[in-house]
Short mmCIF file of C-alpha atoms and ligand atoms in Angstrom, two decimals:
data_model
loop_
_atom_site.label_atom_id
_atom_site.label_comp_id
_atom_site.label_asym_id
_atom_site.label_seq_id
_atom_site.Cartn_x
_atom_site.Cartn_y
_atom_site.Cartn_z
CA MET X 55 -2.22 -38.38 15.25
CA ARG X 56 -4.29 -35.99 17.13
CA THR X 57 -3.41 -32.61 18.67
CA ALA X 58 -4.79 -32.17 22.04
CA THR X 59 -7.05 -29.07 21.28
CA GLY X 60 -10.12 -28.68 23.39
CA PRO X 61 -13.04 -29.73 21.22
CA LEU X 62 -11.10 -32.57 19.55
CA LEU X 63 -10.09 -33.89 22.91
CA LEU X 64 -13.69 -34.03 23.91
CA CYS X 65 -14.41 -35.86 20.67
CA SER X 66 -11.72 -38.36 21.31
CA LEU X 67 -13.56 -39.58 24.37
CA LEU X 68 -16.11 -41.10 21.90
CA ASN X 69 -13.47 -42.90 20.05
CA VAL X 70 -12.78 -46.57 20.56
CA VAL X 71 -10.05 -48.78 19.79
CA SER X 72 -11.13 -51.15 17.04
CA ALA X 73 -10.18 -54.84 16.95
CA THR X 74 -7.40 -54.04 14.62
CA GLY X 75 -5.98 -51.59 17.03
CA GLN X 76 -6.70 -48.62 14.90
CA VAL X 77 -8.52 -45.69 16.50
CA THR X 78 -11.96 -45.25 14.79
CA GLU X 79 -14.43 -42.52 15.24
CA LEU X 80 -18.13 -43.71 15.90
CA GLU X 81 -20.27 -42.42 13.11
CA PRO X 82 -23.44 -40.73 14.09
CA GLU X 83 -26.51 -42.84 13.80
CA PHE X 84 -30.33 -42.45 13.78
CA LEU X 85 -32.08 -44.26 16.60
CA ALA X 86 -35.48 -44.19 15.19
CA PRO X 87 -37.04 -43.44 11.78
CA LEU X 88 -38.67 -40.03 11.32
CA GLU X 89 -42.46 -40.42 11.71
CA ASN X 90 -45.09 -39.76 9.02
CA HIS X 91 -47.87 -37.47 10.00
CA THR X 92 -51.42 -36.82 8.78
CA VAL X 93 -52.59 -33.61 10.33
CA THR X 94 -55.66 -31.50 10.01
CA GLN X 95 -54.96 -28.00 8.77
CA GLY X 96 -54.62 -25.52 11.70
CA ARG X 97 -53.26 -28.08 14.19
CA ASP X 98 -49.70 -28.35 15.50
CA VAL X 99 -47.24 -31.11 14.57
CA TYR X 100 -43.54 -32.04 15.31
CA PHE X 101 -41.08 -34.42 13.92
CA THR X 102 -38.52 -36.02 16.26
CA CYS X 103 -34.94 -36.94 15.09
CA ILE X 104 -32.89 -38.91 17.50
CA VAL X 105 -29.08 -39.10 16.74
CA ASN X 106 -26.50 -40.94 18.77
CA HIS X 107 -22.70 -40.24 18.37
CA LEU X 108 -23.32 -36.71 16.60
CA SER X 109 -19.91 -35.63 17.67
CA THR X 110 -19.09 -32.27 15.94
CA TYR X 111 -21.67 -32.78 13.24
CA LYS X 112 -24.75 -30.83 13.10
CA VAL X 113 -28.39 -31.83 12.64
CA ALA X 114 -30.27 -29.80 9.95
CA TRP X 115 -33.92 -29.86 8.91
CA ILE X 116 -34.64 -29.74 5.21
CA LYS X 117 -37.86 -29.56 3.29
CA SER X 118 -36.88 -32.06 0.68
CA ASP X 119 -39.22 -31.09 -2.01
CA SER X 120 -38.15 -27.59 -2.13
CA LYS X 121 -34.64 -28.24 -0.84
CA ALA X 122 -35.00 -25.46 1.57
CA ILE X 123 -32.91 -25.57 4.65
CA LEU X 124 -35.40 -24.90 7.46
CA ALA X 125 -32.88 -25.04 10.48
CA ILE X 126 -29.42 -25.96 11.50
CA HIS X 127 -28.98 -27.29 14.98
CA THR X 128 -31.19 -24.87 16.94
CA HIS X 129 -30.80 -22.09 14.57
CA MET X 130 -33.75 -21.22 12.35
CA VAL X 131 -32.81 -20.50 8.64
CA ALA X 132 -36.49 -20.40 7.24
CA GLN X 133 -38.24 -17.14 7.74
CA ASN X 134 -41.38 -18.82 8.84
CA PRO X 135 -42.76 -17.95 12.20
CA ARG X 136 -44.75 -21.17 12.35
CA LEU X 137 -41.62 -23.23 12.40
CA SER X 138 -39.14 -23.73 15.34
CA VAL X 139 -36.56 -26.24 16.44
CA THR X 140 -35.89 -27.62 19.99
CA HIS X 141 -33.08 -29.67 21.30
CA ASN X 142 -33.26 -31.59 24.62
CA GLY X 143 -29.50 -31.05 25.29
CA HIS X 144 -28.89 -34.79 24.56
CA ASN X 145 -29.60 -36.74 21.42
CA THR X 146 -33.07 -35.40 20.47
CA TRP X 147 -34.03 -32.70 17.92
CA MET X 148 -37.65 -31.68 17.15
CA LEU X 149 -39.05 -29.59 14.31
CA HIS X 150 -42.27 -27.96 15.38
CA VAL X 151 -44.68 -26.78 12.72
CA SER X 152 -47.62 -24.82 14.34
CA ASN X 153 -51.01 -23.98 12.78
CA VAL X 154 -50.19 -26.36 9.89
CA GLN X 155 -51.13 -25.08 6.47
CA LYS X 156 -51.83 -26.80 3.24
CA ASN X 157 -48.45 -25.81 1.72
CA ASP X 158 -46.49 -27.42 4.67
CA SER X 159 -47.34 -30.98 3.34
CA GLY X 160 -44.37 -32.75 1.82
CA THR X 161 -41.31 -34.61 2.82
CA TYR X 162 -39.24 -33.32 5.84
CA MET X 163 -35.61 -34.46 6.12
CA CYS X 164 -33.46 -34.77 9.22
CA GLN X 165 -29.87 -34.49 7.82
CA ILE X 166 -26.41 -34.92 9.41
CA ASN X 167 -23.55 -33.28 7.61
CA THR X 168 -21.28 -36.31 7.43
CA ASP X 169 -19.63 -36.96 4.12
CA PRO X 170 -21.55 -38.55 2.53
CA MET X 171 -24.43 -37.02 4.48
CA ARG X 172 -26.83 -39.15 6.35
CA SER X 173 -30.57 -38.46 6.45
CA GLN X 174 -33.99 -39.80 7.13
CA MET X 175 -37.22 -38.57 5.90
CA GLY X 176 -40.93 -38.25 7.09
CA ASN X 177 -43.93 -37.21 5.27
CA LEU X 178 -46.35 -34.62 6.42
CA GLU X 179 -49.92 -34.89 4.94
CA VAL X 180 -52.09 -32.01 5.63
CA VAL X 181 -55.87 -32.69 5.39
CA ILE X 182 -58.73 -30.26 5.42
CA PRO X 183 -62.29 -31.28 6.48
CA PRO X 184 -64.94 -30.57 3.92
CA ASP X 185 -66.57 -27.29 3.41
CA ILE X 186 -69.59 -26.36 1.23
CA LEU X 187 -69.37 -23.13 -0.67
CA ASN X 188 -72.33 -20.90 0.06
CA ASP X 189 -72.60 -19.38 -3.49
CA ASN X 190 -75.63 -18.36 -5.23
CA GLU X 191 -75.04 -20.73 -7.96
CA SER X 192 -76.00 -23.69 -5.85
CA THR X 193 -79.52 -23.59 -6.98
CA GLU X 194 -80.23 -23.34 -10.72
CA SER X 195 -83.04 -22.93 -13.06
CA GLY X 196 -85.41 -20.96 -10.76
CA GLY X 197 -83.79 -22.04 -7.56
CA SER X 198 -85.26 -24.88 -5.35
CA MET X 199 -88.85 -24.08 -6.57
CA ALA X 200 -90.73 -25.42 -9.62
CA VAL X 201 -94.08 -25.79 -10.90
CA GLU X 202 -95.16 -29.45 -10.77
CA GLY X 203 -93.76 -31.30 -13.66
CA GLY X 204 -90.86 -28.80 -13.97
CA THR X 205 -87.26 -29.41 -12.93
CA VAL X 206 -85.20 -28.56 -9.88
CA LYS X 207 -81.44 -28.62 -9.94
CA LEU X 208 -79.54 -28.55 -6.69
CA LYS X 209 -75.75 -28.11 -6.46
CA CYS X 210 -73.31 -28.62 -3.80
CA HIS X 211 -69.95 -27.32 -4.27
CA ALA X 212 -67.64 -28.85 -1.56
CA THR X 213 -63.94 -28.23 -0.96
CA GLY X 214 -61.54 -30.18 1.27
CA VAL X 215 -58.41 -32.25 1.22
CA PRO X 216 -58.70 -35.04 0.05
CA GLU X 217 -61.50 -33.97 -2.38
CA PRO X 218 -64.85 -34.74 -0.43
CA SER X 219 -67.60 -36.85 -2.02
CA VAL X 220 -71.09 -35.44 -1.96
CA LEU X 221 -74.16 -37.48 -1.20
CA TRP X 222 -77.91 -36.35 -1.24
CA ARG X 223 -80.67 -37.49 0.85
CA ARG X 224 -83.97 -36.25 2.13
CA GLU X 225 -83.96 -34.70 5.41
CA ASP X 226 -86.99 -36.82 6.73
CA SER X 227 -85.34 -40.00 5.33
CA ARG X 228 -88.03 -40.50 2.65
CA ASN X 229 -86.78 -42.04 -0.63
CA LEU X 230 -85.57 -39.77 -3.42
CA VAL X 231 -87.44 -40.10 -6.68
CA LEU X 232 -85.31 -39.64 -9.77
CA ARG X 233 -87.40 -39.33 -12.88
CA HIS X 234 -86.13 -39.22 -16.36
CA GLU X 235 -86.91 -36.14 -18.37
CA GLY X 236 -89.90 -36.65 -20.44
CA GLY X 237 -89.97 -40.37 -19.62
CA ARG X 238 -92.09 -42.43 -17.30
CA GLU X 239 -89.33 -44.41 -15.81
CA LYS X 240 -88.24 -43.47 -12.42
CA GLN X 241 -85.70 -44.54 -10.03
CA VAL X 242 -86.43 -44.68 -6.21
CA VAL X 243 -83.18 -44.38 -4.06
CA ARG X 244 -82.27 -43.64 -0.41
CA SER X 245 -79.40 -41.50 -1.47
CA TYR X 246 -77.79 -40.06 -4.48
CA ASP X 247 -74.05 -39.38 -5.01
CA GLY X 248 -72.82 -36.48 -6.93
CA ASP X 249 -72.43 -32.82 -6.93
CA THR X 250 -75.64 -32.02 -8.59
CA LEU X 251 -79.02 -33.36 -7.96
CA VAL X 252 -81.55 -32.94 -10.68
CA LEU X 253 -85.23 -33.62 -10.05
CA ASN X 254 -87.04 -33.79 -13.34
CA ASN X 255 -90.70 -33.89 -13.73
CA ILE X 256 -91.03 -32.99 -10.07
CA GLN X 257 -94.01 -34.02 -8.10
CA ARG X 258 -95.66 -32.48 -5.02
CA SER X 259 -94.57 -35.65 -3.14
CA ASP X 260 -90.96 -34.60 -3.87
CA MET X 261 -91.44 -31.46 -1.81
CA GLY X 262 -89.44 -30.92 1.44
CA PRO X 263 -85.99 -30.38 2.89
CA TYR X 264 -83.06 -32.11 1.11
CA LEU X 265 -79.54 -32.43 2.46
CA CYS X 266 -76.17 -32.59 0.52
CA ILE X 267 -73.64 -34.12 2.89
CA ALA X 268 -69.84 -33.67 2.04
CA SER X 269 -67.29 -35.92 3.58
CA ASN X 270 -63.64 -36.97 3.01
CA ASN X 271 -62.99 -39.00 6.06
CA VAL X 272 -61.67 -35.85 7.97
CA PRO X 273 -64.12 -34.94 10.55
CA PRO X 274 -66.55 -33.26 10.65
CA SER X 275 -68.60 -33.94 7.71
CA VAL X 276 -70.74 -31.02 6.57
CA SER X 277 -74.09 -30.77 5.05
CA LYS X 278 -76.18 -28.06 3.49
CA ARG X 279 -79.99 -27.95 3.46
CA PHE X 280 -82.10 -27.12 0.59
CA VAL X 281 -86.02 -26.80 0.88
CA VAL X 282 -87.62 -27.95 -2.37
CA LYS X 283 -91.05 -26.32 -3.14
CA VAL X 284 -93.30 -27.49 -5.86
CA HIS X 285 -96.21 -25.29 -6.88
CA PHE X 286 -99.50 -26.57 -8.28
CA HIS X 287 -103.15 -25.69 -8.53
CA PRO X 288 -105.03 -26.31 -5.33
CA LEU X 289 -107.01 -29.67 -4.94
CA ILE X 290 -109.82 -30.42 -2.67
CA ARG X 291 -111.40 -33.74 -1.77
CA VAL X 292 -114.44 -34.33 0.33
CA SER X 293 -114.67 -37.72 1.87
CA ASN X 294 -117.99 -36.97 3.46
CA GLN X 295 -120.16 -35.17 0.87
CA LEU X 296 -123.36 -35.78 2.71
CA VAL X 297 -123.52 -35.22 6.55
CA ALA X 298 -126.74 -35.60 8.40
CA ALA X 299 -127.35 -34.39 11.95
CA PRO X 300 -130.30 -33.62 14.14
CA MET X 301 -131.49 -30.22 15.08
CA SER X 302 -129.57 -28.41 17.92
CA SER X 303 -126.63 -30.79 17.68
CA ASP X 304 -123.21 -29.79 16.74
CA VAL X 305 -121.76 -31.07 13.54
CA VAL X 306 -118.27 -31.12 11.82
CA VAL X 307 -117.95 -31.01 8.16
CA GLN X 308 -114.48 -31.46 6.57
CA CYS X 309 -112.41 -30.99 3.49
CA TYR X 310 -109.01 -32.37 2.46
CA VAL X 311 -106.75 -29.68 0.66
CA GLU X 312 -103.62 -30.04 -1.25
CA ALA X 313 -101.98 -26.57 -2.36
CA SER X 314 -98.74 -25.01 -2.75
CA PRO X 315 -97.69 -22.31 -2.32
CA ARG X 316 -99.95 -21.93 0.80
CA ALA X 317 -103.45 -21.35 -0.12
CA MET X 318 -106.20 -19.09 1.56
CA ASN X 319 -108.93 -21.44 2.64
CA HIS X 320 -112.42 -20.52 3.39
CA TRP X 321 -115.78 -21.86 4.14
CA MET X 322 -118.92 -20.53 2.56
CA ARG X 323 -122.70 -21.14 2.41
CA ASP X 324 -123.49 -22.24 -1.18
CA GLU X 325 -126.67 -20.07 -1.09
CA THR X 326 -124.96 -16.83 -0.19
CA GLY X 327 -121.57 -17.24 -1.48
CA GLU X 328 -120.36 -15.32 1.61
CA LYS X 329 -117.47 -16.27 3.57
CA LEU X 330 -118.35 -17.61 6.94
CA PRO X 331 -116.78 -15.69 9.78
CA PRO X 332 -115.40 -17.54 12.74
CA SER X 333 -117.78 -17.11 15.68
CA ASP X 334 -119.43 -19.05 18.44
CA LYS X 335 -121.59 -20.60 15.65
CA TYR X 336 -118.77 -21.52 13.26
CA ILE X 337 -115.47 -22.84 14.47
CA MET X 338 -112.86 -23.41 11.83
CA THR X 339 -109.66 -25.40 12.26
CA GLU X 340 -106.94 -26.41 9.80
CA THR X 341 -104.88 -29.56 10.66
CA VAL X 342 -101.72 -29.46 8.60
CA LEU X 343 -100.85 -32.99 7.41
CA ASN X 344 -97.54 -32.28 5.48
CA GLU X 345 -95.87 -29.56 3.46
CA TYR X 346 -98.84 -29.28 1.04
CA SER X 347 -101.88 -30.97 2.56
CA LEU X 348 -104.27 -30.22 5.40
CA LEU X 349 -107.73 -30.77 6.67
CA MET X 350 -110.21 -28.10 7.00
CA ASN X 351 -112.84 -28.51 9.74
CA LEU X 352 -115.91 -26.58 10.05
CA THR X 353 -117.88 -27.15 13.24
CA ILE X 354 -121.39 -25.79 13.13
CA ARG X 355 -122.89 -25.43 16.56
CA SER X 356 -126.43 -25.85 17.79
CA LEU X 357 -128.00 -26.64 14.41
CA GLU X 358 -131.06 -24.70 13.44
CA LYS X 359 -133.30 -25.04 10.36
CA LYS X 360 -131.34 -22.50 8.48
CA ASP X 361 -128.05 -24.25 8.91
CA PHE X 362 -129.06 -27.10 6.74
CA GLY X 363 -128.01 -26.85 3.23
CA ASN X 364 -124.72 -26.88 1.27
CA TYR X 365 -121.34 -25.87 2.51
CA VAL X 366 -118.50 -24.91 0.31
CA CYS X 367 -114.94 -25.07 1.19
CA THR X 368 -112.53 -23.20 -1.09
CA SER X 369 -108.85 -23.15 -1.46
CA SER X 370 -107.03 -20.59 -3.60
CA ASN X 371 -103.36 -19.86 -4.30
CA SER X 372 -101.57 -18.04 -7.08
CA LEU X 373 -102.02 -21.06 -9.25
CA GLY X 374 -105.85 -21.36 -9.08
CA LYS X 375 -108.79 -22.18 -6.89
CA ALA X 376 -110.53 -25.44 -5.95
CA GLU X 377 -113.75 -26.07 -4.06
CA GLY X 378 -115.55 -28.76 -2.47
CA ILE X 379 -119.14 -29.12 -1.41
CA VAL X 380 -120.59 -30.85 1.63
CA ARG X 381 -124.27 -31.19 1.96
CA LEU X 382 -125.66 -30.91 5.66
CA GLN X 383 -129.16 -32.43 5.94
CA GLU X 384 -131.43 -32.69 8.88
CA LEU X 385 -131.57 -35.95 10.52
CA HIS X 386 -135.16 -36.72 11.77
CA LEU X 387 -135.01 -38.84 14.89
CA THR X 388 -137.91 -41.02 15.44
CA VAL X 389 -136.92 -42.75 18.69
CA LYS X 390 -139.85 -44.01 20.65
CA SER X 391 -139.26 -45.71 23.94
CA THR X 392 -142.06 -48.21 23.36
CA SER X 393 -141.43 -49.31 19.80
CA THR X 394 -138.53 -51.47 19.01
CA ALA X 395 -139.56 -51.73 15.29
CA SER X 396 -138.80 -48.09 14.45
CA THR X 397 -135.83 -47.94 16.71
CA PRO X 398 -132.72 -46.99 14.77
CA LYS X 399 -129.91 -49.59 15.08
CA TYR X 400 -126.97 -48.40 16.87
CA ILE X 401 -123.92 -49.96 15.70
CA ASP X 402 -120.66 -50.43 17.43
CA VAL X 403 -118.36 -47.73 16.12
CA LYS X 404 -115.41 -49.91 15.77
CA SER X 405 -116.91 -52.88 13.93
CA ARG X 406 -118.77 -50.47 11.73
CA LYS X 407 -115.74 -48.69 10.78
CA GLN X 408 -114.07 -51.88 9.92
CA GLN X 409 -116.93 -52.92 7.74
CA HIS X 410 -116.61 -49.57 6.13
CA LYS X 411 -113.07 -50.03 5.40
CA GLU X 412 -113.61 -53.31 3.50
CA LYS X 413 -116.36 -51.74 1.59
CA SER X 414 -114.35 -48.68 0.69
CA LYS X 415 -111.69 -50.93 -0.94
CA LYS X 416 -114.13 -51.48 -3.75
CA TRP X 417 -114.49 -47.94 -4.84
CA LYS X 418 -111.44 -46.08 -3.64
CA ARG X 419 -108.89 -45.75 -6.30
CA PRO X 420 -106.44 -48.53 -6.12
CA LYS X 421 -103.21 -47.20 -4.60
CA GLY X 422 -99.92 -48.53 -4.00
CA ARG X 423 -97.54 -47.04 -1.49
CA LYS X 424 -96.29 -44.52 -3.99
CA GLU X 425 -99.73 -43.16 -4.81
CA ALA X 426 -100.78 -43.11 -1.23
CA SER X 427 -97.95 -40.76 -0.49
CA GLU X 428 -98.86 -38.53 -3.21
CA TYR X 429 -102.12 -38.02 -1.34
CA GLY X 430 -100.58 -37.46 1.79
CA ASP X 431 -101.86 -40.67 3.33
CA ALA X 432 -104.85 -38.60 4.46
CA GLU X 433 -107.49 -41.15 3.82
CA GLU X 434 -105.64 -43.74 5.89
CA ASP X 435 -105.36 -41.26 8.77
CA GLN X 436 -108.90 -40.07 9.08
CA GLU X 437 -110.90 -42.94 10.63
CA VAL X 438 -113.85 -40.97 11.63
CA THR X 439 -114.45 -39.11 8.46
CA THR X 440 -114.19 -41.84 6.08
CA VAL X 441 -117.82 -42.76 6.28
CA ALA X 442 -118.44 -42.04 2.67
CA LEU X 443 -119.93 -45.04 1.00
CA PRO X 444 -120.34 -45.58 -2.70
CA GLU X 445 -123.96 -44.69 -2.31
CA LEU X 446 -123.01 -41.27 -0.91
CA GLN X 447 -121.28 -40.22 -3.93
CA THR X 448 -124.56 -39.35 -5.51
CA PRO X 449 -126.94 -39.49 -2.67
CA VAL X 450 -128.94 -36.29 -2.45
CA ALA X 451 -131.79 -36.72 -4.88
CA SER X 452 -132.84 -40.32 -3.76
CA GLN X 453 -132.52 -39.54 -0.26
CA THR X 454 -134.41 -36.57 0.12
CA ALA X 455 -137.16 -38.09 -1.75
CA THR X 456 -137.51 -40.68 0.89
CA PRO X 457 -139.16 -39.56 4.17
CA ALA X 458 -136.74 -40.22 6.90
CA SER X 459 -139.42 -42.16 8.98
CA THR X 460 -139.78 -44.92 6.39
CA ARG X 461 -136.04 -45.64 6.18
CA THR X 462 -134.19 -47.81 8.49
CA PRO X 463 -131.10 -45.66 8.74
CA LEU X 464 -127.80 -46.86 10.18
CA TRP X 465 -125.98 -44.48 12.41
CA ILE X 466 -122.50 -43.95 13.29
CA LEU X 467 -121.82 -42.39 16.56
CA HIS X 468 -119.06 -39.79 16.58
CA SER X 469 -116.39 -41.49 18.47
CA ASN X 470 -116.32 -39.04 21.44
CA ALA X 471 -120.06 -39.23 21.76
CA ALA X 472 -120.44 -42.84 22.56
CA VAL X 473 -121.39 -42.20 26.09
CA GLY X 474 -123.83 -44.15 28.20
CA PHE X 475 -127.21 -44.59 26.85
CA SER X 476 -129.00 -47.63 25.45
CA ILE X 477 -131.48 -48.35 22.93
CA GLY X 478 -134.85 -47.18 24.13
CA ASP X 479 -133.61 -44.46 26.37
CA PRO X 480 -134.52 -40.99 25.58
CA ILE X 481 -131.53 -39.49 23.90
CA THR X 482 -130.09 -36.02 24.76
CA LEU X 483 -128.53 -34.76 21.66
CA GLY X 484 -126.65 -31.95 23.29
CA LEU X 485 -123.01 -32.44 22.08
CA ILE X 486 -123.55 -35.62 20.39
CA SER X 487 -123.01 -35.69 16.62
CA LEU X 488 -124.40 -38.44 14.49
CA TYR X 489 -123.44 -39.38 11.10
CA CYS X 490 -125.99 -40.94 8.96
CA LEU X 491 -124.86 -43.82 6.67
CA CYS X 492 -128.40 -43.68 5.25
CA ARG X 493 -128.21 -46.81 3.15
CA GLN X 494 -131.47 -47.58 1.24
C1 LIG R 118 -43.51 -43.12 5.86
O1 LIG R 118 -44.06 -43.22 4.51
C2 LIG R 118 -43.20 -43.65 3.73
C3 LIG R 118 -43.82 -43.68 2.29
O2 LIG R 118 -45.10 -43.49 2.23
C4 LIG R 118 -42.87 -45.16 4.05
O3 LIG R 118 -41.83 -45.73 3.05
C5 LIG R 118 -42.21 -45.12 5.40
O4 LIG R 118 -42.01 -46.47 5.90
C6 LIG R 118 -43.22 -44.51 6.32
N1 LIG R 118 -42.47 -44.22 7.72
C7 LIG R 118 -42.87 -44.65 8.83
C8 LIG R 118 -42.15 -44.51 10.05
O5 LIG R 118 -43.95 -45.44 8.89
C1 LIG R 119 -48.17 -21.16 2.90
O1 LIG R 119 -49.47 -20.69 3.08
C2 LIG R 119 -49.46 -19.71 4.17
C3 LIG R 119 -51.03 -19.44 4.37
O2 LIG R 119 -51.79 -20.08 3.58
C4 LIG R 119 -48.69 -18.43 3.62
O3 LIG R 119 -48.81 -17.47 4.54
C5 LIG R 119 -47.29 -18.76 3.33
O4 LIG R 119 -46.60 -17.71 2.66
C6 LIG R 119 -47.16 -20.10 2.38
N1 LIG R 119 -45.88 -20.33 2.29
C7 LIG R 119 -45.28 -20.77 1.18
C8 LIG R 119 -43.90 -21.18 1.37
O5 LIG R 119 -45.84 -20.72 0.18
C1 LIG R 120 -74.45 -13.70 -6.27
O1 LIG R 120 -75.47 -12.76 -6.03
C2 LIG R 120 -74.97 -11.39 -6.01
C3 LIG R 120 -76.24 -10.47 -5.65
O2 LIG R 120 -77.24 -11.32 -5.09
C4 LIG R 120 -74.48 -11.01 -7.26
O3 LIG R 120 -73.90 -9.64 -7.22
C5 LIG R 120 -73.35 -11.90 -7.57
O4 LIG R 120 -72.89 -11.79 -8.92
C6 LIG R 120 -73.78 -13.49 -7.52
N1 LIG R 120 -72.72 -14.33 -7.77
C7 LIG R 120 -72.71 -15.29 -8.56
C8 LIG R 120 -71.40 -16.12 -8.62
O5 LIG R 120 -73.61 -15.54 -9.12
C1 LIG R 121 -111.70 -32.51 12.40
O1 LIG R 121 -112.93 -33.30 12.42
C2 LIG R 121 -112.70 -34.74 12.50
C3 LIG R 121 -113.99 -35.31 12.52
O2 LIG R 121 -114.67 -34.93 11.39
C4 LIG R 121 -112.05 -34.85 13.99
O3 LIG R 121 -111.85 -36.14 14.10
C5 LIG R 121 -110.83 -34.01 14.13
O4 LIG R 121 -110.43 -34.18 15.47
C6 LIG R 121 -111.12 -32.54 13.79
N1 LIG R 121 -110.05 -31.86 13.89
C7 LIG R 121 -109.84 -30.66 14.48
C8 LIG R 121 -108.54 -30.03 14.51
O5 LIG R 121 -110.83 -30.23 14.99
#
């Protein structure tokens, strides 16, 4: 029996007569399950609860792990300004969570106060993109610098939810070389997984920028850059220890330098020991090849008698000093337009170079890829200057003893100088530099 009071009358409209003839009230029912959400911290999210036949019952939102009642109908219970509830006036209730925080994760329940109560649940997972802490613990044992043979330890402390994984690689995509302490074994890898990268027995070729990259599948991934420096005593190599050029020509002498930290590089005359100043006479250039190697060029212009002799290149840094010597000797040209017998042979630069390359294999230190990189691949890059032949390693005594006119020297024309003249022509030697490959 029902009394016809206002609200109940309304409710009775929802009643139907069952097959048995009894009046049955339709129970509230959920029309769709509560969604699960994975949300990045700081974003907004909402749960949608759709209920039919709610009747006089109420929809409440509960955080089921803490059992805290968040809201009843449209009335907020929780004192949390980031939470709110909306109702569309019909069958849909929404719980909004704005600026989601880590502690918002958990299970949310949409509950109806029937007896027994009805509810459905949805999960909120809050994820946080990776971050790398900028602490000063990140580089240990003297930071990212070590003397060659020492150890550099780089550390990347990453945070994020879920916990990020850390990967290391070199910025220029060269391989990482992991050497065992005190041992000879080494591992060459493209990348290394782990918080801490330890570079034992570090070599100059390990120098350069490294990246640690933290990722946890929540974009964006982050990286931190470490510049690894390896310090060592300077090293100089001279590929062309003997350079011959005629009077009044210009000539280039060159030294290959490896040094770190950055060195002061100079040219000197052997005889005076004085630093050569840059001038119209002497033009110095340095071509940087990589973090620790460069080529020093000295151009000596309009050669005069006094310019022949030894030139010394020096490189000094806090760990020491190195020097190399280039001997510049006069080239006596004996070109006569009538005589073919004493005419020097001019050789095609290209084929001569190739010939040289083949020859040079015999005496250059054998090197695999790894060794080549330790020398900055400089030899491979310097086509014109690699005219040193085995004979030129200790050439001075025997050659100066032989009068130039009795030899049949072979010449190499500096690549830029191979401009129109042919055998027998009078040669203008203005800007043409000639390298003597004076083979006996
Ligand atoms: C939400 O996740 C729970 C457990 O992870 C799962 O049982 C439920 O089916 C998911 N709900 C939806 C709507 O996918
Ligand atoms: C959740 O974290 C936010 C900020 O991180 C804080 O303001 C709030 O009080 C925390 N709420 C609870 C229930 O711990
Ligand atoms: C970081 O460096 C500052 C000063 O440079 C120092 O005061 C602080 O203690 C250091 N922190 C750690 C964790 O080493
Ligand atoms: C240095 O000299 C070589 C020839 O010895 C030349 O090929 C190169 O271009 C020179 N570099 C500079 C920067 O002058």
